[in-house]
Structure formats: structure tokens, C-alpha cells
Amino acid sequence: MQSITIKGSQRESVGKAASKALRNAGQVPCVLYGGDDVLHFSAPELAFAGIVYTPNVYTATIEVNGKSYTAILQDIQFDPVTDKIIHIDFYQLNKNKEITIEVPIQIQGTSPGVMAGGTLRVVNRKLKIKALPDNLPDFIPVDISALEMGNRLYITKLPQENYKIMHPDNTVVCQIRVSRAAMKAAQDAAKAEKGKKK
């Protein structure tokens, strides 16, 4: 999984007044859990653009006081009025400990059902997986090249080599729906065939 580097500064004070002062200075108060100690730090708001405002999922390399930590974004709070980031929680990764995270899917291939006039409906754009940090994929490939009109693609058809998908086997990832135009064409063809037989 790709990583984004965030350079921060350790916070000396963690109270509300200190956090407000940081925000006024364009900094975001953050907390890093999961390690031996909880780390309170802050970083410029712009440093989080690549990890927050994206459909992709990245790990974060957090650099504070000459030390580097690998983490994932655990929780984020936005201001309800301005929509600015007001606080972020990160969880430190341990390379020997599995982590559960949501990863986006990537549609691959061309569906015969879509070529025949059906429409692709993606039911789950992200899937929850469990894996060791080194095995976290950037995305889960979803091959639709075998899907005919009306077919559904279930979790069981997806690769799970170095990670485990944490959804029931009957979870639908995507399906090819019969479009109104395709349905009308089929009905017209049936009527025409019926008329020929008469």
C-alpha cells in the first residue's frame, strides 16, 4: 500500500485552549495510538490533503522529532460549519500484527452484459479486509469480464491471497442490471418473433 509522509511537531499542551490555538495557526491537532506511548502531535492542514480528500487508501509515515512511525488514519473530525479538519486519530502499525481496514475496489475487464446494453451497478465500492501491514493492497481487483446480463459478482469470486475479506460470502460486490432500453428491445424482439409465427 502506498504511503504519504506527514511531518509534524510534538504537542506540549493537549488542552482545548492549546488545540484552538493550533487550529488558528493552520495546524491540525493529532494523536497517534497503538505504540508503546500515545503521541500527541500537530501538522499543517495542507499536509493531510492527500490522505483525507481522496477515494484511495494510504498508510501514513508520520515524522516527529526525528522519529518515524507507520500508521493508518483511524478517525477524523470536521468542523460542522466550516468543514475544516479539527482533529485526527492515527493508529500505529506493527508489521507482525494484522490490521482491519477498508480498501477500494477496482473494476477490471469488460462485461458482455454491459456490451449487450445492461448497466453496471457497483454495490460495494470499498471492502473491509484483514492483513499484515506489508500485505495491504492499494485496491482489490474486481474482474467483470464474465458477467452477463442479470449476473451478480459475489465476494467469493475475488482474490484473497495475502489478505482476508471480512464480509459474508453472499455479499454482492457488483451486478449487471437489465437497462430499460435493453428490456424494451428484448420485449420488442419477442413481439416481432411472435408476429412471425402467426
mmCIF file with all atom_site columns, C-alpha atoms in Angstrom:
data_model
loop_
_atom_site.group_PDB
_atom_site.id
_atom_site.type_symbol
_atom_site.label_atom_id
_atom_site.label_alt_id
_atom_site.label_comp_id
_atom_site.label_asym_id
_atom_site.label_entity_id
_atom_site.label_seq_id
_atom_site.pdbx_PDB_ins_code
_atom_site.Cartn_x
_atom_site.Cartn_y
_atom_site.Cartn_z
_atom_site.occupancy
_atom_site.B_iso_or_equiv
_atom_site.pdbx_formal_charge
_atom_site.auth_seq_id
_atom_site.auth_comp_id
_atom_site.auth_asym_id
_atom_site.auth_atom_id
_atom_site.pdbx_PDB_model_num
ATOM 1   C CA . MET A 1 1   ? 0.000   0.000   0.000   1.00 0.00 ? 1   MET A CA 1
ATOM 2   C CA . GLN A 1 2   ? 1.253   3.455   -0.893  1.00 0.00 ? 2   GLN A CA 1
ATOM 3   C CA . SER A 1 3   ? 2.262   5.815   1.886   1.00 0.00 ? 3   SER A CA 1
ATOM 4   C CA . ILE A 1 4   ? 2.019   9.571   2.422   1.00 0.00 ? 4   ILE A CA 1
ATOM 5   C CA . THR A 1 5   ? 4.574   11.333  4.640   1.00 0.00 ? 5   THR A CA 1
ATOM 6   C CA . ILE A 1 6   ? 3.304   13.759  7.269   1.00 0.00 ? 6   ILE A CA 1
ATOM 7   C CA . LYS A 1 7   ? 5.870   15.916  9.045   1.00 0.00 ? 7   LYS A CA 1
ATOM 8   C CA . GLY A 1 8   ? 4.605   17.040  12.435  1.00 0.00 ? 8   GLY A CA 1
ATOM 9   C CA . SER A 1 9   ? 5.655   18.629  15.717  1.00 0.00 ? 9   SER A CA 1
ATOM 10  C CA . GLN A 1 10  ? 5.104   17.136  19.148  1.00 0.00 ? 10  GLN A CA 1
ATOM 11  C CA . ARG A 1 11  ? 2.448   18.929  21.196  1.00 0.00 ? 11  ARG A CA 1
ATOM 12  C CA . GLU A 1 12  ? 3.450   20.063  24.647  1.00 0.00 ? 12  GLU A CA 1
ATOM 13  C CA . SER A 1 13  ? -0.072  21.053  25.739  1.00 0.00 ? 13  SER A CA 1
ATOM 14  C CA . VAL A 1 14  ? -3.136  18.982  24.877  1.00 0.00 ? 14  VAL A CA 1
ATOM 15  C CA . GLY A 1 15  ? -5.977  21.029  26.367  1.00 0.00 ? 15  GLY A CA 1
ATOM 16  C CA . LYS A 1 16  ? -8.821  22.732  24.488  1.00 0.00 ? 16  LYS A CA 1
ATOM 17  C CA . ALA A 1 17  ? -7.153  26.153  24.536  1.00 0.00 ? 17  ALA A CA 1
ATOM 18  C CA . ALA A 1 18  ? -3.900  24.748  23.104  1.00 0.00 ? 18  ALA A CA 1
ATOM 19  C CA . SER A 1 19  ? -5.812  22.856  20.394  1.00 0.00 ? 19  SER A CA 1
ATOM 20  C CA . LYS A 1 20  ? -7.757  26.003  19.465  1.00 0.00 ? 20  LYS A CA 1
ATOM 21  C CA . ALA A 1 21  ? -4.517  27.997  19.221  1.00 0.00 ? 21  ALA A CA 1
ATOM 22  C CA . LEU A 1 22  ? -3.061  25.319  16.907  1.00 0.00 ? 22  LEU A CA 1
ATOM 23  C CA . ARG A 1 23  ? -6.129  25.410  14.649  1.00 0.00 ? 23  ARG A CA 1
ATOM 24  C CA . ASN A 1 24  ? -5.975  29.209  14.481  1.00 0.00 ? 24  ASN A CA 1
ATOM 25  C CA . ALA A 1 25  ? -2.376  28.836  13.294  1.00 0.00 ? 25  ALA A CA 1
ATOM 26  C CA . GLY A 1 26  ? -3.435  26.461  10.474  1.00 0.00 ? 26  GLY A CA 1
ATOM 27  C CA . GLN A 1 27  ? -2.313  23.317  12.336  1.00 0.00 ? 27  GLN A CA 1
ATOM 28  C CA . VAL A 1 28  ? -4.343  20.148  12.993  1.00 0.00 ? 28  VAL A CA 1
ATOM 29  C CA . PRO A 1 29  ? -4.067  18.510  16.451  1.00 0.00 ? 29  PRO A CA 1
ATOM 30  C CA . CYS A 1 30  ? -3.432  14.741  16.103  1.00 0.00 ? 30  CYS A CA 1
ATOM 31  C CA . VAL A 1 31  ? -2.997  11.681  18.296  1.00 0.00 ? 31  VAL A CA 1
ATOM 32  C CA . LEU A 1 32  ? -1.067  8.504   17.445  1.00 0.00 ? 32  LEU A CA 1
ATOM 33  C CA . TYR A 1 33  ? -2.239  5.377   19.316  1.00 0.00 ? 33  TYR A CA 1
ATOM 34  C CA . GLY A 1 34  ? -1.110  1.767   19.156  1.00 0.00 ? 34  GLY A CA 1
ATOM 35  C CA . GLY A 1 35  ? 2.556   2.164   20.097  1.00 0.00 ? 35  GLY A CA 1
ATOM 36  C CA . ASP A 1 36  ? 4.304   1.963   23.453  1.00 0.00 ? 36  ASP A CA 1
ATOM 37  C CA . ASP A 1 37  ? 3.229   5.535   24.235  1.00 0.00 ? 37  ASP A CA 1
ATOM 38  C CA . VAL A 1 38  ? 0.473   7.794   22.975  1.00 0.00 ? 38  VAL A CA 1
ATOM 39  C CA . LEU A 1 39  ? 1.972   10.560  20.814  1.00 0.00 ? 39  LEU A CA 1
ATOM 40  C CA . HIS A 1 40  ? 0.288   13.957  20.610  1.00 0.00 ? 40  HIS A CA 1
ATOM 41  C CA . PHE A 1 41  ? 1.439   15.987  17.620  1.00 0.00 ? 41  PHE A CA 1
ATOM 42  C CA . SER A 1 42  ? 0.258   18.578  15.124  1.00 0.00 ? 42  SER A CA 1
ATOM 43  C CA . ALA A 1 43  ? 0.876   19.190  11.424  1.00 0.00 ? 43  ALA A CA 1
ATOM 44  C CA . PRO A 1 44  ? -0.192  21.797  8.836   1.00 0.00 ? 44  PRO A CA 1
ATOM 45  C CA . GLU A 1 45  ? -3.707  21.260  7.493   1.00 0.00 ? 45  GLU A CA 1
ATOM 46  C CA . LEU A 1 46  ? -2.404  21.035  3.909   1.00 0.00 ? 46  LEU A CA 1
ATOM 47  C CA . ALA A 1 47  ? -0.271  18.003  4.880   1.00 0.00 ? 47  ALA A CA 1
ATOM 48  C CA . PHE A 1 48  ? -3.438  15.872  5.160   1.00 0.00 ? 48  PHE A CA 1
ATOM 49  C CA . ALA A 1 49  ? -4.991  16.747  1.773   1.00 0.00 ? 49  ALA A CA 1
ATOM 50  C CA . GLY A 1 50  ? -3.522  13.667  0.058   1.00 0.00 ? 50  GLY A CA 1
ATOM 51  C CA . ILE A 1 51  ? -4.748  11.219  2.700   1.00 0.00 ? 51  ILE A CA 1
ATOM 52  C CA . VAL A 1 52  ? -8.162  12.718  3.566   1.00 0.00 ? 52  VAL A CA 1
ATOM 53  C CA . TYR A 1 53  ? -9.631  14.100  0.341   1.00 0.00 ? 53  TYR A CA 1
ATOM 54  C CA . THR A 1 54  ? -9.193  11.002  -1.819  1.00 0.00 ? 54  THR A CA 1
ATOM 55  C CA . PRO A 1 55  ? -11.121 7.790   -2.588  1.00 0.00 ? 55  PRO A CA 1
ATOM 56  C CA . ASN A 1 56  ? -7.837  5.873   -2.262  1.00 0.00 ? 56  ASN A CA 1
ATOM 57  C CA . VAL A 1 57  ? -6.435  4.475   0.963   1.00 0.00 ? 57  VAL A CA 1
ATOM 58  C CA . TYR A 1 58  ? -2.879  5.155   2.089   1.00 0.00 ? 58  TYR A CA 1
ATOM 59  C CA . THR A 1 59  ? -0.748  4.434   5.100   1.00 0.00 ? 59  THR A CA 1
ATOM 60  C CA . ALA A 1 60  ? 0.861   7.465   6.728   1.00 0.00 ? 60  ALA A CA 1
ATOM 61  C CA . THR A 1 61  ? 4.540   7.843   7.559   1.00 0.00 ? 61  THR A CA 1
ATOM 62  C CA . ILE A 1 62  ? 4.493   10.272  10.479  1.00 0.00 ? 62  ILE A CA 1
ATOM 63  C CA . GLU A 1 63  ? 7.760   12.051  11.195  1.00 0.00 ? 63  GLU A CA 1
ATOM 64  C CA . VAL A 1 64  ? 8.030   13.770  14.590  1.00 0.00 ? 64  VAL A CA 1
ATOM 65  C CA . ASN A 1 65  ? 11.219  14.827  16.410  1.00 0.00 ? 65  ASN A CA 1
ATOM 66  C CA . GLY A 1 66  ? 13.465  12.770  14.140  1.00 0.00 ? 66  GLY A CA 1
ATOM 67  C CA . LYS A 1 67  ? 11.423  9.597   14.647  1.00 0.00 ? 67  LYS A CA 1
ATOM 68  C CA . SER A 1 68  ? 9.286   7.895   12.017  1.00 0.00 ? 68  SER A CA 1
ATOM 69  C CA . TYR A 1 69  ? 6.036   5.981   12.625  1.00 0.00 ? 69  TYR A CA 1
ATOM 70  C CA . THR A 1 70  ? 3.916   3.987   10.155  1.00 0.00 ? 70  THR A CA 1
ATOM 71  C CA . ALA A 1 71  ? 0.200   4.397   10.799  1.00 0.00 ? 71  ALA A CA 1
ATOM 72  C CA . ILE A 1 72  ? -3.289  4.415   9.320   1.00 0.00 ? 72  ILE A CA 1
ATOM 73  C CA . LEU A 1 73  ? -5.928  7.093   9.692   1.00 0.00 ? 73  LEU A CA 1
ATOM 74  C CA . GLN A 1 74  ? -8.302  5.817   12.369  1.00 0.00 ? 74  GLN A CA 1
ATOM 75  C CA . ASP A 1 75  ? -10.736 8.690   12.938  1.00 0.00 ? 75  ASP A CA 1
ATOM 76  C CA . ILE A 1 76  ? -11.207 12.237  11.717  1.00 0.00 ? 76  ILE A CA 1
ATOM 77  C CA . GLN A 1 77  ? -13.360 15.105  12.970  1.00 0.00 ? 77  GLN A CA 1
ATOM 78  C CA . PHE A 1 78  ? -14.547 18.006  10.827  1.00 0.00 ? 78  PHE A CA 1
ATOM 79  C CA . ASP A 1 79  ? -15.965 21.340  11.901  1.00 0.00 ? 79  ASP A CA 1
ATOM 80  C CA . PRO A 1 80  ? -19.737 21.110  11.234  1.00 0.00 ? 80  PRO A CA 1
ATOM 81  C CA . VAL A 1 81  ? -19.846 24.703  9.939   1.00 0.00 ? 81  VAL A CA 1
ATOM 82  C CA . THR A 1 82  ? -16.579 25.258  8.028   1.00 0.00 ? 82  THR A CA 1
ATOM 83  C CA . ASP A 1 83  ? -15.890 21.561  7.197   1.00 0.00 ? 83  ASP A CA 1
ATOM 84  C CA . LYS A 1 84  ? -12.249 22.098  8.223   1.00 0.00 ? 84  LYS A CA 1
ATOM 85  C CA . ILE A 1 85  ? -10.351 19.244  9.844   1.00 0.00 ? 85  ILE A CA 1
ATOM 86  C CA . ILE A 1 86  ? -10.300 19.815  13.609  1.00 0.00 ? 86  ILE A CA 1
ATOM 87  C CA . HIS A 1 87  ? -8.743  16.557  14.886  1.00 0.00 ? 87  HIS A CA 1
ATOM 88  C CA . ILE A 1 88  ? -7.263  13.303  13.556  1.00 0.00 ? 88  ILE A CA 1
ATOM 89  C CA . ASP A 1 89  ? -6.539  9.983   15.280  1.00 0.00 ? 89  ASP A CA 1
ATOM 90  C CA . PHE A 1 90  ? -3.890  7.705   13.801  1.00 0.00 ? 90  PHE A CA 1
ATOM 91  C CA . TYR A 1 91  ? -3.222  4.074   14.708  1.00 0.00 ? 91  TYR A CA 1
ATOM 92  C CA . GLN A 1 92  ? 0.387   2.882   14.659  1.00 0.00 ? 92  GLN A CA 1
ATOM 93  C CA . LEU A 1 93  ? 1.022   -0.250  12.596  1.00 0.00 ? 93  LEU A CA 1
ATOM 94  C CA . ASN A 1 94  ? 3.040   -3.219  13.805  1.00 0.00 ? 94  ASN A CA 1
ATOM 95  C CA . LYS A 1 95  ? 4.428   -5.266  10.896  1.00 0.00 ? 95  LYS A CA 1
ATOM 96  C CA . ASN A 1 96  ? 3.753   -8.521  12.794  1.00 0.00 ? 96  ASN A CA 1
ATOM 97  C CA . LYS A 1 97  ? 0.174   -7.640  13.732  1.00 0.00 ? 97  LYS A CA 1
ATOM 98  C CA . GLU A 1 98  ? -2.799  -7.876  11.343  1.00 0.00 ? 98  GLU A CA 1
ATOM 99  C CA . ILE A 1 99  ? -4.907  -4.779  10.808  1.00 0.00 ? 99  ILE A CA 1
ATOM 100 C CA . THR A 1 100 ? -8.507  -4.407  9.579   1.00 0.00 ? 100 THR A CA 1
ATOM 101 C CA . ILE A 1 101 ? -9.025  -1.634  7.036   1.00 0.00 ? 101 ILE A CA 1
ATOM 102 C CA . GLU A 1 102 ? -11.381 -0.644  4.207   1.00 0.00 ? 102 GLU A CA 1
ATOM 103 C CA . VAL A 1 103 ? -9.824  -0.767  0.728   1.00 0.00 ? 103 VAL A CA 1
ATOM 104 C CA . PRO A 1 104 ? -11.395 0.448   -2.548  1.00 0.00 ? 104 PRO A CA 1
ATOM 105 C CA . ILE A 1 105 ? -12.233 -1.979  -5.342  1.00 0.00 ? 105 ILE A CA 1
ATOM 106 C CA . GLN A 1 106 ? -11.022 -1.513  -8.926  1.00 0.00 ? 106 GLN A CA 1
ATOM 107 C CA . ILE A 1 107 ? -13.281 -2.710  -11.740 1.00 0.00 ? 107 ILE A CA 1
ATOM 108 C CA . GLN A 1 108 ? -11.343 -4.567  -14.453 1.00 0.00 ? 108 GLN A CA 1
ATOM 109 C CA . GLY A 1 109 ? -12.343 -6.109  -17.767 1.00 0.00 ? 109 GLY A CA 1
ATOM 110 C CA . THR A 1 110 ? -15.389 -5.611  -19.997 1.00 0.00 ? 110 THR A CA 1
ATOM 111 C CA . SER A 1 111 ? -18.699 -7.236  -19.189 1.00 0.00 ? 111 SER A CA 1
ATOM 112 C CA . PRO A 1 112 ? -20.625 -8.954  -22.025 1.00 0.00 ? 112 PRO A CA 1
ATOM 113 C CA . GLY A 1 113 ? -23.784 -7.902  -20.167 1.00 0.00 ? 113 GLY A CA 1
ATOM 114 C CA . VAL A 1 114 ? -22.814 -4.221  -20.378 1.00 0.00 ? 114 VAL A CA 1
ATOM 115 C CA . MET A 1 115 ? -21.882 -4.634  -24.058 1.00 0.00 ? 115 MET A CA 1
ATOM 116 C CA . ALA A 1 116 ? -25.362 -6.074  -24.621 1.00 0.00 ? 116 ALA A CA 1
ATOM 117 C CA . GLY A 1 117 ? -26.974 -2.958  -23.125 1.00 0.00 ? 117 GLY A CA 1
ATOM 118 C CA . GLY A 1 118 ? -27.019 -3.703  -19.389 1.00 0.00 ? 118 GLY A CA 1
ATOM 119 C CA . THR A 1 119 ? -25.758 -1.277  -16.747 1.00 0.00 ? 119 THR A CA 1
ATOM 120 C CA . LEU A 1 120 ? -23.064 -1.958  -14.171 1.00 0.00 ? 120 LEU A CA 1
ATOM 121 C CA . ARG A 1 121 ? -24.177 -1.273  -10.611 1.00 0.00 ? 121 ARG A CA 1
ATOM 122 C CA . VAL A 1 122 ? -21.412 -1.230  -8.004  1.00 0.00 ? 122 VAL A CA 1
ATOM 123 C CA . VAL A 1 123 ? -22.911 -2.219  -4.640  1.00 0.00 ? 123 VAL A CA 1
ATOM 124 C CA . ASN A 1 124 ? -19.721 -2.034  -2.527  1.00 0.00 ? 124 ASN A CA 1
ATOM 125 C CA . ARG A 1 125 ? -17.044 0.464   -3.606  1.00 0.00 ? 125 ARG A CA 1
ATOM 126 C CA . LYS A 1 126 ? -14.884 -0.385  -0.582  1.00 0.00 ? 126 LYS A CA 1
ATOM 127 C CA . LEU A 1 127 ? -14.377 -3.703  1.196   1.00 0.00 ? 127 LEU A CA 1
ATOM 128 C CA . LYS A 1 128 ? -13.114 -4.409  4.697   1.00 0.00 ? 128 LYS A CA 1
ATOM 129 C CA . ILE A 1 129 ? -10.024 -6.613  4.714   1.00 0.00 ? 129 ILE A CA 1
ATOM 130 C CA . LYS A 1 130 ? -7.635  -8.011  7.319   1.00 0.00 ? 130 LYS A CA 1
ATOM 131 C CA . ALA A 1 131 ? -3.909  -8.317  6.601   1.00 0.00 ? 131 ALA A CA 1
ATOM 132 C CA . LEU A 1 132 ? -0.403  -7.709  7.850   1.00 0.00 ? 132 LEU A CA 1
ATOM 133 C CA . PRO A 1 133 ? 0.701   -4.110  7.076   1.00 0.00 ? 133 PRO A CA 1
ATOM 134 C CA . ASP A 1 134 ? 3.166   -5.264  4.385   1.00 0.00 ? 134 ASP A CA 1
ATOM 135 C CA . ASN A 1 135 ? 0.374   -7.146  2.580   1.00 0.00 ? 135 ASN A CA 1
ATOM 136 C CA . LEU A 1 136 ? -2.169  -4.307  2.463   1.00 0.00 ? 136 LEU A CA 1
ATOM 137 C CA . PRO A 1 137 ? -3.189  -3.801  -1.195  1.00 0.00 ? 137 PRO A CA 1
ATOM 138 C CA . ASP A 1 138 ? -3.873  -0.393  -2.808  1.00 0.00 ? 138 ASP A CA 1
ATOM 139 C CA . PHE A 1 139 ? -7.109  -1.826  -4.183  1.00 0.00 ? 139 PHE A CA 1
ATOM 140 C CA . ILE A 1 140 ? -8.981  -5.116  -4.676  1.00 0.00 ? 140 ILE A CA 1
ATOM 141 C CA . PRO A 1 141 ? -9.265  -6.115  -8.367  1.00 0.00 ? 141 PRO A CA 1
ATOM 142 C CA . VAL A 1 142 ? -12.799 -6.975  -9.493  1.00 0.00 ? 142 VAL A CA 1
ATOM 143 C CA . ASP A 1 143 ? -12.918 -8.713  -12.882 1.00 0.00 ? 143 ASP A CA 1
ATOM 144 C CA . ILE A 1 144 ? -16.320 -8.287  -14.556 1.00 0.00 ? 144 ILE A CA 1
ATOM 145 C CA . SER A 1 145 ? -15.393 -9.917  -17.905 1.00 0.00 ? 145 SER A CA 1
ATOM 146 C CA . ALA A 1 146 ? -17.565 -12.995 -17.187 1.00 0.00 ? 146 ALA A CA 1
ATOM 147 C CA . LEU A 1 147 ? -20.697 -11.102 -16.113 1.00 0.00 ? 147 LEU A CA 1
ATOM 148 C CA . GLU A 1 148 ? -23.704 -11.491 -18.377 1.00 0.00 ? 148 GLU A CA 1
ATOM 149 C CA . MET A 1 149 ? -26.941 -9.502  -18.176 1.00 0.00 ? 149 MET A CA 1
ATOM 150 C CA . GLY A 1 150 ? -28.564 -10.005 -14.769 1.00 0.00 ? 150 GLY A CA 1
ATOM 151 C CA . ASN A 1 151 ? -25.443 -11.611 -13.216 1.00 0.00 ? 151 ASN A CA 1
ATOM 152 C CA . ARG A 1 152 ? -24.066 -10.709 -9.774  1.00 0.00 ? 152 ARG A CA 1
ATOM 153 C CA . LEU A 1 153 ? -20.470 -10.908 -8.617  1.00 0.00 ? 153 LEU A CA 1
ATOM 154 C CA . TYR A 1 154 ? -20.023 -12.176 -5.054  1.00 0.00 ? 154 TYR A CA 1
ATOM 155 C CA . ILE A 1 155 ? -17.152 -11.791 -2.583  1.00 0.00 ? 155 ILE A CA 1
ATOM 156 C CA . THR A 1 156 ? -16.184 -15.446 -3.127  1.00 0.00 ? 156 THR A CA 1
ATOM 157 C CA . LYS A 1 157 ? -15.053 -14.629 -6.701  1.00 0.00 ? 157 LYS A CA 1
ATOM 158 C CA . LEU A 1 158 ? -12.423 -12.124 -5.533  1.00 0.00 ? 158 LEU A CA 1
ATOM 159 C CA . PRO A 1 159 ? -8.734  -12.908 -4.944  1.00 0.00 ? 159 PRO A CA 1
ATOM 160 C CA . GLN A 1 160 ? -7.719  -13.296 -1.290  1.00 0.00 ? 160 GLN A CA 1
ATOM 161 C CA . GLU A 1 161 ? -4.051  -14.238 -1.459  1.00 0.00 ? 161 GLU A CA 1
ATOM 162 C CA . ASN A 1 162 ? -2.310  -12.171 1.212   1.00 0.00 ? 162 ASN A CA 1
ATOM 163 C CA . TYR A 1 163 ? -5.393  -10.779 2.901   1.00 0.00 ? 163 TYR A CA 1
ATOM 164 C CA . LYS A 1 164 ? -8.823  -11.897 4.092   1.00 0.00 ? 164 LYS A CA 1
ATOM 165 C CA . ILE A 1 165 ? -12.034 -10.151 3.044   1.00 0.00 ? 165 ILE A CA 1
ATOM 166 C CA . MET A 1 166 ? -14.142 -9.581  6.158   1.00 0.00 ? 166 MET A CA 1
ATOM 167 C CA . HIS A 1 167 ? -17.611 -9.830  4.571   1.00 0.00 ? 167 HIS A CA 1
ATOM 168 C CA . PRO A 1 168 ? -20.105 -12.739 4.372   1.00 0.00 ? 168 PRO A CA 1
ATOM 169 C CA . ASP A 1 169 ? -19.748 -14.953 1.267   1.00 0.00 ? 169 ASP A CA 1
ATOM 170 C CA . ASN A 1 170 ? -23.159 -13.826 -0.031  1.00 0.00 ? 170 ASN A CA 1
ATOM 171 C CA . THR A 1 171 ? -22.087 -10.143 -0.192  1.00 0.00 ? 171 THR A CA 1
ATOM 172 C CA . VAL A 1 172 ? -22.668 -8.730  -3.690  1.00 0.00 ? 172 VAL A CA 1
ATOM 173 C CA . VAL A 1 173 ? -19.837 -6.532  -4.981  1.00 0.00 ? 173 VAL A CA 1
ATOM 174 C CA . CYS A 1 174 ? -21.468 -5.523  -8.264  1.00 0.00 ? 174 CYS A CA 1
ATOM 175 C CA . GLN A 1 175 ? -24.147 -6.643  -10.710 1.00 0.00 ? 175 GLN A CA 1
ATOM 176 C CA . ILE A 1 176 ? -25.206 -6.125  -14.308 1.00 0.00 ? 176 ILE A CA 1
ATOM 177 C CA . ARG A 1 177 ? -28.723 -4.758  -14.343 1.00 0.00 ? 177 ARG A CA 1
ATOM 178 C CA . VAL A 1 178 ? -31.018 -5.004  -17.310 1.00 0.00 ? 178 VAL A CA 1
ATOM 179 C CA . SER A 1 179 ? -31.464 -1.431  -18.539 1.00 0.00 ? 179 SER A CA 1
ATOM 180 C CA . ARG A 1 180 ? -34.880 -0.154  -19.634 1.00 0.00 ? 180 ARG A CA 1
ATOM 181 C CA . ALA A 1 181 ? -33.631 0.155   -23.201 1.00 0.00 ? 181 ALA A CA 1
ATOM 182 C CA . ALA A 1 182 ? -32.356 -3.453  -23.198 1.00 0.00 ? 182 ALA A CA 1
ATOM 183 C CA . MET A 1 183 ? -35.605 -4.667  -21.628 1.00 0.00 ? 183 MET A CA 1
ATOM 184 C CA . LYS A 1 184 ? -37.689 -2.816  -24.241 1.00 0.00 ? 184 LYS A CA 1
ATOM 185 C CA . ALA A 1 185 ? -35.506 -4.184  -27.050 1.00 0.00 ? 185 ALA A CA 1
ATOM 186 C CA . ALA A 1 186 ? -35.975 -7.720  -25.714 1.00 0.00 ? 186 ALA A CA 1
ATOM 187 C CA . GLN A 1 187 ? -39.757 -7.211  -25.454 1.00 0.00 ? 187 GLN A CA 1
ATOM 188 C CA . ASP A 1 188 ? -39.913 -5.789  -28.987 1.00 0.00 ? 188 ASP A CA 1
ATOM 189 C CA . ALA A 1 189 ? -37.867 -8.716  -30.303 1.00 0.00 ? 189 ALA A CA 1
ATOM 190 C CA . ALA A 1 190 ? -40.203 -11.158 -28.546 1.00 0.00 ? 190 ALA A CA 1
ATOM 191 C CA . LYS A 1 191 ? -43.250 -9.429  -30.026 1.00 0.00 ? 191 LYS A CA 1
ATOM 192 C CA . ALA A 1 192 ? -41.696 -9.467  -33.504 1.00 0.00 ? 192 ALA A CA 1
ATOM 193 C CA . GLU A 1 193 ? -40.906 -13.170 -33.151 1.00 0.00 ? 193 GLU A CA 1
ATOM 194 C CA . LYS A 1 194 ? -44.461 -13.840 -32.014 1.00 0.00 ? 194 LYS A CA 1
ATOM 195 C CA . GLY A 1 195 ? -45.812 -11.914 -35.012 1.00 0.00 ? 195 GLY A CA 1
ATOM 196 C CA . LYS A 1 196 ? -43.697 -14.003 -37.387 1.00 0.00 ? 196 LYS A CA 1
ATOM 197 C CA . LYS A 1 197 ? -45.121 -17.242 -36.003 1.00 0.00 ? 197 LYS A CA 1
ATOM 198 C CA . LYS A 1 198 ? -48.661 -16.042 -36.711 1.00 0.00 ? 198 LYS A CA 1
#
